[in-house]
Structure formats: C-alpha cells, structure tokens
GROMACS .gro file of C-alpha atoms in nm:
model
  240
    1TYR     CA    1   7.718  11.320   8.876
    2ASN     CA    2   7.952  11.119   8.732
    3SER     CA    3   8.116  11.254   8.532
    4ILE     CA    4   8.212  11.561   8.724
    5ILE     CA    5   8.367  11.379   9.044
    6HIS     CA    6   8.774  11.330   9.013
    7PRO     CA    7   8.877  11.035   8.841
    8ASN     CA    8   9.065  10.964   9.080
    9VAL     CA    9   8.783  10.912   9.348
   10MET     CA   10   8.561  10.760   9.063
   11GLY     CA   11   8.803  10.484   9.136
   12LEU     CA   12   8.825  10.518   9.508
   13LEU     CA   13   8.446  10.434   9.513
   14GLU     CA   14   8.521  10.127   9.274
   15LEU     CA   15   8.676  10.011   9.515
   16LEU     CA   16   8.512  10.023   9.811
   17HIS     CA   17   8.172   9.885   9.680
   18ASP     CA   18   8.297   9.535   9.784
   19VAL     CA   19   8.448   9.610  10.143
   20THR     CA   20   8.456   9.349  10.355
   21TYR     CA   21   8.429   9.477  10.796
   22GLU     CA   22   8.692   9.342  10.999
   23ILE     CA   23   8.604   9.323  11.368
   24ILE     CA   24   8.673   9.108  11.697
   25PRO     CA   25   8.372   9.066  11.853
   26ASP     CA   26   8.345   9.230  12.256
   27THR     CA   27   8.089   9.448  12.367
   28GLU     CA   28   8.092   9.695  12.119
   29VAL     CA   29   8.051   9.532  11.864
   30HIS     CA   30   7.731   9.484  11.761
   31ALA     CA   31   7.729   9.949  11.730
   32GLU     CA   32   7.986   9.903  11.464
   33LEU     CA   33   7.817   9.640  11.314
   34SER     CA   34   7.437   9.900  11.346
   35PHE     CA   35   7.565  10.113  11.070
   36LEU     CA   36   7.561   9.805  10.787
   37LYS     CA   37   7.333   9.673  10.577
   38GLN     CA   38   7.213   9.297  10.523
   39ASN     CA   39   7.544   9.064  10.403
   40ASP     CA   40   7.783   9.331  10.391
   41LYS     CA   41   8.131   9.102  10.444
   42VAL     CA   42   8.221   9.100  10.822
   43ALA     CA   43   8.506   8.947  10.931
   44ILE     CA   44   8.604   8.806  11.193
   45ALA     CA   45   8.912   8.856  11.422
   46ASN     CA   46   8.965   8.614  11.717
   47HIS     CA   47   9.217   8.344  11.814
   48ASN     CA   48   8.921   8.242  12.032
   49LEU     CA   49   8.744   7.989  11.868
   50ILE     CA   50   8.450   7.966  12.082
   51ASP     CA   51   8.341   8.303  12.118
   52VAL     CA   52   8.348   8.289  11.679
   53LEU     CA   53   8.119   8.013  11.689
   54ASN     CA   54   7.915   8.154  11.912
   55PHE     CA   55   7.898   8.545  11.794
   56ILE     CA   56   7.864   8.381  11.429
   57GLU     CA   57   7.543   8.128  11.596
   58SER     CA   58   7.380   8.489  11.830
   59GLU     CA   59   7.365   8.681  11.434
   60THR     CA   60   7.309   8.395  11.197
   61GLY     CA   61   7.138   8.569  10.794
   62LYS     CA   62   7.230   8.918  10.920
   63TYR     CA   63   7.645   8.881  10.732
   64HIS     CA   64   7.845   8.741  10.515
   65PHE     CA   65   8.083   8.665  10.847
   66ILE     CA   66   8.423   8.551  10.733
   67PRO     CA   67   8.605   8.433  11.009
   68HIS     CA   68   8.985   8.391  11.072
   69ILE     CA   69   9.124   8.025  11.099
   70GLN     CA   70   9.408   8.137  11.298
   71ALA     CA   71   9.698   7.878  11.213
   72ARG     CA   72   9.917   7.866  11.540
   73SER     CA   73   9.502   7.852  11.781
   74MET     CA   74   9.430   7.523  11.592
   75LYS     CA   75   9.505   7.213  11.820
   76ASP     CA   76   9.473   6.970  11.556
   77LYS     CA   77   9.332   6.826  11.235
   78ALA     CA   78   9.071   6.639  11.440
   79GLU     CA   79   8.931   7.004  11.584
   80LEU     CA   80   8.953   7.135  11.255
   81GLU     CA   81   8.677   6.894  11.091
   82GLY     CA   82   8.500   6.984  11.315
   83LEU     CA   83   8.519   7.344  11.239
   84LEU     CA   84   8.466   7.362  10.898
   85GLU     CA   85   8.192   7.106  10.952
   86ARG     CA   86   7.947   7.362  11.149
   87LEU     CA   87   8.108   7.696  10.981
   88TRP     CA   88   7.961   7.491  10.657
   89ASN     CA   89   7.637   7.450  10.881
   90TYR     CA   90   7.593   7.774  10.959
   91ASP     CA   91   7.593   7.853  10.602
   92ILE     CA   92   7.932   7.988  10.599
   93ASP     CA   93   8.108   7.939  10.297
   94GLU     CA   94   8.468   8.209  10.243
   95ILE     CA   95   8.718   8.170  10.595
   96PHE     CA   96   9.075   8.362  10.623
   97VAL     CA   97   9.345   8.226  10.754
   98ILE     CA   98   9.659   8.320  10.893
   99ALA     CA   99   9.949   8.179  11.116
  100GLY     CA  100   9.853   8.405  11.408
  101ASP     CA  101  10.032   8.648  11.673
  102VAL     CA  102  10.038   8.346  11.949
  103GLU     CA  103  10.417   8.259  12.036
  104LYS     CA  104  10.360   7.886  12.099
  105PRO     CA  105  10.156   7.718  11.875
  106THR     CA  106   9.839   7.564  12.100
  107GLY     CA  107   9.945   7.275  11.886
  108ILE     CA  108  10.016   7.083  11.534
  109TYR     CA  109   9.996   7.433  11.302
  110GLU     CA  110  10.303   7.625  11.294
  111GLY     CA  111  10.187   7.872  10.996
  112THR     CA  112   9.887   7.847  10.719
  113SER     CA  113  10.096   7.676  10.469
  114GLN     CA  114  10.046   7.280  10.716
  115LEU     CA  115   9.652   7.477  10.747
  116LEU     CA  116   9.557   7.524  10.412
  117GLU     CA  117   9.642   7.140  10.289
  118ASP     CA  118   9.426   7.021  10.535
  119ILE     CA  119   9.186   7.229  10.491
  120LYS     CA  120   9.156   7.061  10.076
  121GLU     CA  121   9.222   6.759  10.265
  122VAL     CA  122   8.914   6.802  10.471
  123SER     CA  123   8.721   6.987  10.299
  124SER     CA  124   8.748   6.731   9.943
  125GLY     CA  125   8.328   6.661   9.785
  126ARG     CA  126   8.225   6.806  10.102
  127TYR     CA  127   8.307   7.211  10.137
  128ASP     CA  128   8.397   7.458   9.851
  129PHE     CA  129   8.533   7.778  10.114
  130LYS     CA  130   8.625   8.041   9.947
  131ILE     CA  131   8.985   8.110  10.123
  132GLY     CA  132   9.166   8.433  10.169
  133VAL     CA  133   9.513   8.394  10.290
  134ALA     CA  134   9.761   8.671  10.469
  135GLY     CA  135  10.029   8.903  10.265
  136TYR     CA  136  10.290   9.141  10.500
  137PRO     CA  137  10.423   9.485  10.286
  138GLU     CA  138  10.609   9.557  10.532
  139GLY     CA  139  10.695   9.153  10.701
  140HIS     CA  140  10.645   8.942  10.998
  141PRO     CA  141  10.833   8.823  11.249
  142TYR     CA  142  10.765   8.507  11.217
  143LEU     CA  143  10.915   8.559  10.799
  144LYS     CA  144  11.287   8.531  10.818
  145SER     CA  145  11.257   8.698  10.427
  146LYS     CA  146  11.028   8.837  10.159
  147GLN     CA  147  11.195   8.584   9.967
  148GLU     CA  148  11.034   8.314  10.196
  149GLU     CA  149  10.685   8.534  10.205
  150PHE     CA  150  10.711   8.440   9.798
  151GLU     CA  151  10.807   8.107   9.805
  152ASN     CA  152  10.520   8.074  10.061
  153LEU     CA  153  10.268   8.218   9.876
  154ARG     CA  154  10.353   8.034   9.532
  155LYS     CA  155  10.224   7.729   9.793
  156LYS     CA  156   9.899   7.906   9.852
  157GLN     CA  157   9.795   7.921   9.540
  158ALA     CA  158   9.708   7.603   9.461
  159THR     CA  159   9.409   7.660   9.778
  160ALA     CA  160   9.403   7.997   9.782
  161ASP     CA  161   9.144   8.234   9.594
  162TYR     CA  162   9.322   8.601   9.742
  163ILE     CA  163   9.522   8.741   9.983
  164VAL     CA  164   9.474   9.029  10.194
  165THR     CA  165   9.742   9.292  10.249
  166GLN     CA  166   9.827   9.329  10.657
  167ILE     CA  167   9.917   9.632  10.850
  168CYS     CA  168  10.063   9.922  10.595
  169PHE     CA  169  10.017  10.283  10.599
  170SER     CA  170  10.162  10.350  10.216
  171SER     CA  171  10.016  10.348   9.961
  172SER     CA  172  10.371  10.348   9.721
  173ASP     CA  173  10.496  10.059  10.021
  174LEU     CA  174  10.151   9.873   9.900
  175ILE     CA  175  10.205   9.877   9.515
  176LYS     CA  176  10.600   9.785   9.549
  177TYR     CA  177  10.450   9.521   9.704
  178ALA     CA  178  10.180   9.413   9.483
  179LYS     CA  179  10.389   9.473   9.166
  180ARG     CA  180  10.725   9.261   9.344
  181LEU     CA  181  10.455   8.973   9.398
  182ARG     CA  182  10.350   8.988   9.063
  183LYS     CA  183  10.724   8.992   8.943
  184GLN     CA  184  10.748   8.648   9.201
  185GLY     CA  185  10.479   8.457   8.974
  186ILE     CA  186  10.179   8.463   9.204
  187ASP     CA  187   9.853   8.607   9.078
  188LEU     CA  188   9.631   8.563   9.328
  189PRO     CA  189   9.363   8.864   9.382
  190ILE     CA  190   9.561   9.143   9.605
  191LYS     CA  191   9.283   9.288   9.872
  192VAL     CA  192   9.461   9.613  10.054
  193GLY     CA  193   9.403   9.599  10.443
  194ILE     CA  194   9.317  10.000  10.541
  195GLN     CA  195   9.319  10.121  10.907
  196SER     CA  196   8.980  10.314  11.003
  197ILE     CA  197   8.834  10.456  11.315
  198TYR     CA  198   9.130  10.336  11.617
  199ASP     CA  199   9.245  10.356  11.960
  200GLU     CA  200   9.560  10.518  11.939
  201LYS     CA  201   9.729  10.354  12.170
  202ARG     CA  202   9.624  10.043  12.088
  203LEU     CA  203   9.716  10.014  11.741
  204ALA     CA  204  10.115  10.128  11.878
  205LYS     CA  205  10.053   9.819  12.081
  206PHE     CA  206   9.941   9.601  11.845
  207VAL     CA  207  10.154   9.625  11.587
  208GLN     CA  208  10.431   9.668  11.830
  209LYS     CA  209  10.367   9.386  11.893
  210ILE     CA  210  10.355   9.253  11.550
  211GLY     CA  211  10.686   9.424  11.496
  212ILE     CA  212  10.623   9.620  11.167
  213LYS     CA  213  10.870   9.938  11.283
  214LYS     CA  214  10.775  10.158  11.024
  215SER     CA  215  10.414  10.168  11.035
  216LEU     CA  216  10.468  10.197  11.449
  217ARG     CA  217  10.682  10.517  11.353
  218PHE     CA  218  10.380  10.628  11.131
  219ILE     CA  219  10.167  10.590  11.401
  220LYS     CA  220  10.341  10.758  11.680
  221ASN     CA  221  10.468  11.115  11.410
  222ASN     CA  222  10.068  11.158  11.308
  223ARG     CA  223   9.927  11.105  11.689
  224SER     CA  224   9.661  11.360  11.616
  225MET     CA  225   9.484  11.139  11.298
  226ALA     CA  226   9.107  11.121  11.382
  227ILE     CA  227   9.144  10.821  11.085
  228LEU     CA  228   9.369  10.626  10.930
  229THR     CA  229   9.406  10.581  10.553
  230VAL     CA  230   9.553  10.478  10.285
  231SER     CA  231   9.508  10.682   9.954
  232GLY     CA  232   9.676  10.695   9.600
  233PHE     CA  233   9.641  10.494   9.258
  234PHE     CA  234   9.631  10.142   9.242
  235GLU     CA  235   9.692   9.954   8.971
  236LYS     CA  236   9.337   9.796   8.816
  237THR     CA  237   9.532   9.471   8.726
  238PHE     CA  238   9.602   9.374   9.158
  239TYR     CA  239   9.254   9.381   9.182
  240LYS     CA  240   8.993   9.130   9.082
   0.00000   0.00000   0.00000
C-alpha cells in the first residue's frame, strides 16, 4: 500500500519507527506500559533515583530503559559512581542527562556540563553509555540566553550522542531551532520530543513551572484538544 500513502505520511511513519516512550514511575505506569512490545525504548523521568532503580529492577529484561540522570538532584561524584555501576549491572547502556527542574541543587552539580565530564571520567575503561542531552527551542529558566545554550551544547558534543528537544508545540519553531544549531556548529543528531495525551491542567502547571511562555499560551488556547502533536516537514539531515 506504500504507493498510495502521501509522502508526508510516509516520512512521519519513518520518523516514528524508532520512537522512545517517556514515563514517570507511578501507580498508573504499568497500564501505560501495557501496549508496548518487549525491548521498546522507555525513558524514565524521575528525580528520585531510588524510585528509578527500583522500577528498573522490577521490570528488568522487558524494555530498553533510558533513565534520566538529573544533575541538580545528584549529590556528588561518589553517588554518580554508584549509580552508573548499578545501571550497567542492570544492562542499561543508554542514559539521558538533564539539569532537572529542582530550584536548589541538592549536591555539587549546578548543571549538566560538569556532570557529563564526571560521567566520562567514571565510565572510562568501564562503561560505554550512549548519552542524550536536552535542547530547548523555547529556552529554559536556568539559561540566560540562547547563545549560552549553544555554547553549552558545543561543549557537550564531546560526550553526548544526541539531543532531545523539550516541550514545544510549533513545528516551525523546531525547524528554526534545528537550523540554528547547525549554524552554531552543533552536529549532534536531533530527536523531537512530542507531547502525547496528557491532563491539560497538569501539563499547563509543568510548562508554567519551567517558564515556557509560548507553549503555555498554546495550551490555554487549545483546551479542547485530546492529543497534542507536532506536525510539519522535517529535513532528513536533522535526524540520524
């Protein structure tokens, strides 16, 4: 049937072929996972490392887990060493490193740059993690400017393997952001984060917390939508 499918649809299907599902371990998580297949990619977003590790242990062997490691929730290098060892022993070979939205760091890490350096040092000769980092099309409260973000991402290229864009509901803004990254010499593959079905009030509260004003306006102006998606044409060179 491929010959009768619109080219844009075929392109979308290709992009969705290697999708990663993001979940937060809670009482409803098993229902959310029930439709997934074995070895599907599942990112785990939670600042509580104990909850993350307990969840991975309870579901070992079922999915390709990608736990979030939040810099501002990490105590110190010793805690990082213990975490990486446990993840590797659980056959975890991919992690997503993010600053996190904790207002005051609980330990020595203000952001991801120093944490990435320590991950590289601790992993040397022992572990081989594939590492994702965040990209912010609409900015972030902890970033003073877009230029600061670009400078940070250029440094992270030495350690990271790809970028995942954070909440943004405009395909044109995403494309502009990707083009700006390339012009800034940032060549990491870019994966687009797409918000799925979600309670509107909870989503608006989260977006307001992290200071994404444009997306907050979008949510308030589109309250009746059951699902929020990103559509449009994405140049193949943005995704590898």
